[in-house]
Amino acid sequence: MADLHIVALVMAAIYALAIVCAIREILNSRTSQGSIAWLLSLILLPFPTAFLYLIFGWKFFDDYATDRIKNGRANRPLRAKDLALIDRETDDKWPVQVAVSELPFLNGNDVELLIDGQATFQSIFEGIDAAQEYLLVQFYIIRDDKLGQQLAERLIARAKAGVSVYLLYDDVGSTGMPKRFRTQLRDAGIKVAGFNQRHKFMRLYGPTRINYRNHRKIVVADGKHAWVGGHNVGVEYLGENPKFGHWRDTHVRVSGPAALGCALLFREDWEWATGELLPATPPKTVDTPGDQSVLVMGSGPADKLEECAIAYTDLIGRARKRLWIVSPYFVPDTDIRTALFAARLRGVDVRIMLPDNPDHAMVWLASMAHADAMVQHDISVYRYVDGFLHQKVVLMDDEIATVGSVNFDNRSFAINFEITLWFTGKTVLDAIEDMLLTDFKSCRQVSKAEVETRSLPHYFLTQAARLLSPLL
């Protein structure tokens, strides 16, 4: 009888938790389809759905948003204005992107497009070696392999030379990082932290954090140079993993005022992760080594709205000639899909470049379902066949382009912390166009005949995976 009472109490507690989760989902719903799925599961199968909801559904980043306000994100445009670096003409042309970023387009930047891993890490390592004051280094994945050790050796050398070095990594992405890797850095005086360092899994609200990753890749040297893009730290990003072969990825180096915007995003992440305030003395002068205008956009689950999705939906809606999207994962929500269909109907050359081979099976299956739907709506889908495609690039008309860490999926638009650089200068747009035209030569175009002859088991698997799109 006592055992039955214990079972009854446990079941009552589970149902009570499910009710709390259901109420919270109703109060904080963003999409009806996602909320209905959660509510039905909580009602019909409270165990284990209630616990899964704590991990995947219960967003709690109010503290991050509070820290961001304390750091003065709203004052960034004023600072830029005071420095006379604001590009008002471009701001007026792209008000949505500026509003989402809470930072204006900044003039005076020199921009270099870095194609694939060798060029990227050669540039990053040269920047690290030349740093004199501080280095801010942030990656989603840092492996303890040959490339990881090269990074560590260079950071240690600069720390011993008196440079302040900060290294931030994502706890989930860098799960395999051994303790000795961090120890060697700390012993050299380098500050090292995981993004969830103060918010472990078993602490209060801990389970609600595990689904939210810091996917940014940022390196800043002395506030003068910044590197942003799709590469992480691992030999596969150099094309040295036999499983993937050639790894097609893109980074960008920005020298000038925009580097300070990247540093501000790092500062927000670092202070939330560690509770430590980084020095933030505004520079008296800011170098302007080039003539390119750049917008730094940070996005993530601390945003009040799904602002990254808003920025890209606006971009798609404004396309008139072409819209070229390159992403390793393509799992768009209803709004993005509708905007893409509308762009094609008004005659826009919509092209989507995706990898031909998967690295994550479930995401790849869902991505294929969405890509096949694009083909059926006369949108061109290209599959990259010369290795694995991992770059995150968008080119719209001859007007604007993006390079960053954002994949075209719900995780990047609503769940992960991401960074995107927006460019409007002809020099950068021409370089991106040339790069993508070369990439299209290494692709095969998916035909309607291919889509229509998919086997029934294949179709079933892709459609089943598509149902999980809000979580992928």
XYZ file of C-alpha atoms in Angstrom, residues 2-379:
378
model
C 2.868 2.352 0.856
C 4.389 1.686 -2.561
C 1.107 2.630 -4.241
C 1.059 5.891 -2.318
C 4.585 6.668 -3.485
C 3.647 5.879 -7.096
C 0.556 8.068 -6.804
C 2.591 10.963 -5.397
C 5.170 10.651 -8.197
C 2.435 10.582 -10.848
C 0.718 13.581 -9.270
C 4.006 15.481 -9.262
C 4.578 14.651 -12.945
C 1.074 15.809 -13.891
C 1.531 18.977 -11.849
C 4.806 19.656 -13.666
C 3.108 18.983 -17.004
C 0.351 21.482 -16.120
C 2.939 24.130 -15.187
C 4.772 23.523 -18.465
C 1.512 23.703 -20.442
C 0.524 26.998 -18.810
C 3.935 28.469 -19.510
C 3.828 27.338 -23.144
C 0.447 29.001 -23.632
C 1.685 32.242 -22.051
C 4.947 32.298 -24.026
C 3.913 30.738 -27.327
C 5.599 32.022 -30.484
C 4.208 29.611 -33.070
C 0.866 27.823 -32.839
C 2.095 24.629 -34.499
C 4.977 24.237 -32.072
C 2.842 25.034 -29.048
C 0.068 22.649 -30.088
C 2.620 19.861 -30.451
C 3.936 20.517 -26.957
C 0.467 20.804 -25.417
C -0.813 17.570 -26.957
C 2.304 15.726 -25.829
C 2.059 17.142 -22.304
C -1.586 16.076 -22.061
C -1.279 12.615 -23.617
C 2.175 11.679 -22.384
C 3.180 13.847 -19.410
C 6.104 11.536 -18.761
C 8.663 12.082 -20.203
C 7.324 15.122 -22.127
C 7.389 17.422 -19.084
C 11.081 16.721 -18.559
C 11.822 17.107 -22.263
C 10.023 20.443 -22.159
C 12.319 21.629 -19.373
C 15.277 20.937 -21.645
C 13.960 21.959 -25.050
C 10.978 24.212 -24.487
C 11.420 26.301 -21.368
C 13.484 29.259 -22.503
C 14.935 31.280 -19.653
C 17.447 33.935 -20.642
C 16.013 36.980 -18.906
C 19.267 37.318 -16.988
C 21.237 37.495 -20.232
C 18.916 40.230 -21.505
C 19.359 42.109 -18.222
C 23.150 41.901 -18.501
C 22.928 43.140 -22.074
C 20.959 46.201 -20.956
C 23.502 46.910 -18.228
C 26.250 46.774 -20.828
C 24.563 49.591 -22.699
C 23.643 47.867 -25.950
C 21.015 50.559 -26.559
C 23.767 53.186 -26.401
C 25.809 51.610 -29.196
C 24.333 53.764 -31.982
C 25.038 56.856 -29.882
C 28.651 55.809 -29.415
C 29.024 55.196 -33.113
C 27.421 58.562 -33.849
C 29.800 60.294 -31.476
C 32.692 58.690 -33.326
C 31.294 59.974 -36.633
C 31.478 56.478 -38.103
C 27.801 55.844 -38.661
C 26.679 55.210 -42.257
C 23.336 57.018 -42.134
C 22.481 56.435 -45.776
C 22.814 52.665 -45.441
C 21.012 52.701 -42.090
C 18.047 54.404 -43.730
C 18.014 51.784 -46.467
C 18.076 48.776 -44.093
C 16.106 49.874 -40.998
C 14.990 46.375 -39.981
C 18.512 44.984 -39.849
C 19.701 48.021 -37.903
C 16.825 47.735 -35.430
C 17.525 44.039 -34.867
C 21.257 44.633 -34.399
C 20.890 47.674 -32.159
C 24.055 48.827 -33.871
C 24.323 50.901 -37.037
C 26.244 50.250 -40.226
C 29.759 51.509 -39.614
C 31.999 53.036 -42.283
C 35.738 52.751 -42.753
C 36.283 48.985 -42.707
C 38.671 46.854 -44.718
C 37.133 43.457 -45.512
C 38.826 40.271 -46.692
C 36.847 37.172 -47.721
C 38.551 33.997 -46.459
C 37.709 30.875 -48.440
C 38.190 27.527 -46.654
C 40.208 26.571 -43.600
C 43.791 27.147 -44.662
C 43.196 30.785 -45.611
C 41.014 31.358 -42.556
C 43.354 30.041 -39.891
C 46.434 31.497 -41.548
C 44.778 34.918 -41.284
C 43.545 34.308 -37.712
C 46.934 33.060 -36.537
C 48.719 36.041 -38.118
C 46.275 38.316 -36.296
C 46.857 36.528 -33.001
C 50.644 36.708 -33.384
C 50.474 40.458 -34.020
C 48.158 41.317 -31.100
C 49.635 43.759 -28.581
C 46.877 44.497 -26.066
C 44.131 41.858 -25.949
C 42.651 38.854 -27.737
C 39.030 37.723 -27.553
C 38.559 34.206 -28.927
C 35.241 32.404 -29.142
C 34.262 29.202 -30.971
C 31.379 26.766 -30.775
C 33.729 23.797 -31.174
C 37.340 23.672 -30.003
C 39.019 20.286 -30.391
C 42.230 19.117 -28.750
C 43.749 18.094 -32.074
C 46.552 19.470 -34.243
C 44.683 22.683 -35.061
C 43.506 23.123 -31.472
C 47.064 22.797 -30.207
C 48.301 25.312 -32.766
C 45.713 27.758 -31.491
C 46.697 27.041 -27.885
C 50.405 27.529 -28.567
C 49.818 30.916 -30.184
C 47.507 32.106 -27.416
C 49.996 30.999 -24.765
C 52.804 32.834 -26.556
C 50.820 36.067 -26.619
C 49.785 35.690 -22.977
C 53.439 35.284 -21.996
C 54.173 38.453 -23.988
C 51.742 40.391 -21.765
C 48.658 40.308 -23.978
C 45.332 39.790 -22.160
C 43.749 36.653 -23.636
C 40.174 35.459 -23.162
C 38.879 32.161 -24.580
C 35.170 31.260 -24.596
C 33.755 27.958 -25.848
C 30.344 26.310 -25.942
C 29.984 23.487 -23.408
C 27.907 21.285 -25.724
C 29.847 21.923 -28.922
C 33.167 21.379 -27.155
C 32.059 18.403 -25.066
C 35.193 16.428 -25.920
C 37.627 19.121 -24.783
C 39.852 17.526 -22.119
C 40.587 19.286 -18.850
C 44.333 19.347 -19.580
C 43.672 21.495 -22.663
C 42.080 24.178 -20.511
C 44.681 23.733 -17.767
C 47.631 24.484 -20.049
C 45.940 27.704 -21.123
C 45.053 28.803 -17.604
C 48.561 28.026 -16.370
C 49.816 30.539 -18.951
C 47.484 33.233 -17.580
C 44.736 32.883 -20.169
C 41.152 33.354 -18.981
C 39.143 30.315 -20.174
C 35.403 29.759 -19.737
C 32.554 27.639 -21.016
C 29.409 29.526 -21.981
C 27.378 27.703 -19.309
C 30.130 27.869 -16.710
C 27.852 29.574 -14.169
C 24.732 27.739 -15.306
C 25.443 24.045 -14.963
C 22.902 21.397 -15.893
C 21.842 20.491 -12.363
C 21.533 24.049 -11.056
C 18.308 26.018 -10.909
C 17.098 26.535 -14.471
C 20.078 24.490 -15.639
C 18.030 22.051 -17.757
C 16.431 24.962 -19.591
C 19.846 26.057 -20.886
C 21.163 22.850 -22.431
C 19.227 23.244 -25.680
C 20.504 26.800 -26.190
C 24.020 26.886 -27.598
C 26.456 29.686 -28.261
C 27.175 29.062 -31.929
C 29.217 32.231 -32.516
C 32.720 32.191 -33.965
C 34.534 35.408 -33.090
C 38.185 36.383 -32.838
C 39.076 39.995 -32.039
C 42.623 41.370 -31.880
C 43.113 44.694 -30.060
C 39.657 45.906 -31.111
C 41.109 46.591 -34.573
C 40.630 43.286 -36.421
C 37.893 40.666 -36.169
C 37.302 37.284 -37.764
C 33.768 35.888 -38.126
C 32.304 33.005 -40.114
C 31.554 29.297 -40.194
C 34.828 27.669 -39.138
C 35.374 26.003 -35.792
C 38.654 24.738 -34.393
C 39.209 21.179 -35.596
C 41.215 19.498 -38.349
C 38.017 18.644 -40.253
C 37.674 22.380 -40.952
C 41.007 22.136 -42.766
C 39.685 19.255 -44.860
C 41.824 16.700 -43.005
C 39.029 14.377 -41.843
C 38.703 11.439 -44.286
C 34.988 11.125 -43.505
C 34.197 14.568 -44.952
C 37.159 15.256 -47.211
C 37.279 18.795 -48.574
C 35.487 21.120 -46.130
C 33.953 24.093 -47.915
C 33.558 26.993 -45.518
C 33.807 30.777 -45.452
C 35.118 33.267 -42.925
C 35.697 37.001 -43.200
C 38.275 39.337 -41.698
C 37.090 42.834 -40.876
C 39.545 45.549 -39.894
C 38.117 48.806 -38.632
C 35.184 50.033 -36.523
C 33.119 46.851 -37.013
C 35.719 44.934 -35.008
C 34.542 46.856 -31.940
C 31.002 45.598 -32.557
C 32.298 42.027 -32.538
C 34.170 42.767 -29.301
C 30.960 44.055 -27.696
C 29.142 40.798 -28.505
C 32.007 38.808 -27.000
C 31.853 40.990 -23.902
C 28.134 40.276 -23.422
C 28.716 36.545 -23.721
C 31.732 36.572 -21.420
C 30.057 38.570 -18.675
C 26.978 36.329 -18.715
C 29.125 33.183 -18.725
C 31.545 34.215 -15.995
C 30.080 37.189 -14.124
C 33.368 38.960 -14.809
C 33.296 42.475 -16.269
C 35.758 42.996 -19.084
C 37.590 46.329 -19.446
C 35.521 48.535 -21.731
C 37.296 51.849 -22.045
C 36.174 53.393 -25.342
C 39.109 54.045 -27.685
C 39.990 57.672 -28.230
C 40.440 57.042 -31.928
C 39.239 54.254 -34.203
C 41.233 53.165 -37.223
C 39.420 53.342 -40.570
C 41.663 51.339 -42.909
C 39.067 50.832 -45.652
C 35.897 52.137 -47.262
C 33.448 49.292 -46.589
C 30.261 49.640 -44.536
C 29.562 46.748 -42.146
C 26.761 45.901 -39.733
C 27.413 43.512 -36.829
C 24.251 41.630 -35.848
C 24.106 39.479 -32.749
C 21.016 37.349 -32.199
C 19.847 34.685 -29.794
C 17.219 33.351 -27.395
C 17.534 36.410 -25.151
C 15.896 38.511 -27.871
C 12.294 39.478 -27.156
C 11.278 38.370 -30.648
C 12.864 35.953 -33.104
C 14.791 38.889 -34.458
C 17.229 36.940 -36.617
C 14.283 35.436 -38.521
C 12.732 38.904 -38.826
C 15.919 40.303 -40.397
C 16.130 37.501 -42.953
C 12.410 37.544 -43.740
C 12.729 41.244 -44.526
C 15.758 40.537 -46.704
C 13.886 37.873 -48.702
C 10.870 40.130 -49.100
C 13.007 42.903 -50.585
C 14.764 40.738 -53.185
C 13.971 41.708 -56.776
C 16.643 40.091 -58.953
C 18.407 37.297 -57.120
C 18.582 35.599 -53.750
C 21.366 33.078 -53.267
C 21.337 31.199 -49.957
C 24.144 28.888 -48.866
C 23.777 26.820 -45.705
C 24.678 23.328 -44.483
C 21.231 23.022 -42.865
C 17.968 24.210 -44.387
C 15.022 23.864 -42.017
C 13.013 27.088 -42.466
C 9.825 27.947 -40.612
C 6.515 28.813 -42.277
C 7.264 32.533 -42.596
C 10.629 31.952 -44.289
C 9.166 29.339 -46.649
C 6.310 31.655 -47.613
C 8.718 34.539 -48.234
C 10.869 32.318 -50.464
C 7.854 31.126 -52.467
C 6.700 34.729 -52.895
C 10.158 35.804 -54.086
C 10.161 33.126 -56.755
C 6.653 34.089 -57.906
C 7.746 37.683 -58.474
C 10.588 36.470 -60.696
C 13.545 36.443 -58.318
C 16.400 34.048 -59.121
C 16.190 32.065 -55.879
C 18.990 29.530 -55.430
C 19.665 27.407 -52.380
C 23.026 25.651 -52.077
C 23.194 22.718 -49.668
C 25.590 19.838 -48.976
C 25.070 16.609 -50.893
C 26.114 14.463 -47.934
C 24.963 14.668 -44.308
C 26.894 15.237 -41.112
C 23.826 15.079 -38.826
C 21.287 12.542 -40.120
C 18.101 13.941 -38.561
C 18.760 17.536 -39.621
C 19.795 16.367 -43.085
C 16.546 14.410 -43.530
C 14.442 17.383 -42.439
C 16.510 19.644 -44.675
C 15.866 17.359 -47.641
C 12.100 17.507 -47.047
C 12.175 21.301 -47.072
C 14.531 21.429 -50.055
C 12.303 19.099 -52.073
C 9.372 21.412 -51.366
C 11.452 24.290 -52.756
C 12.105 22.356 -55.968
C 8.399 21.636 -56.368
C 7.801 25.411 -56.157
C 10.349 26.063 -58.937
C 13.096 27.235 -56.600
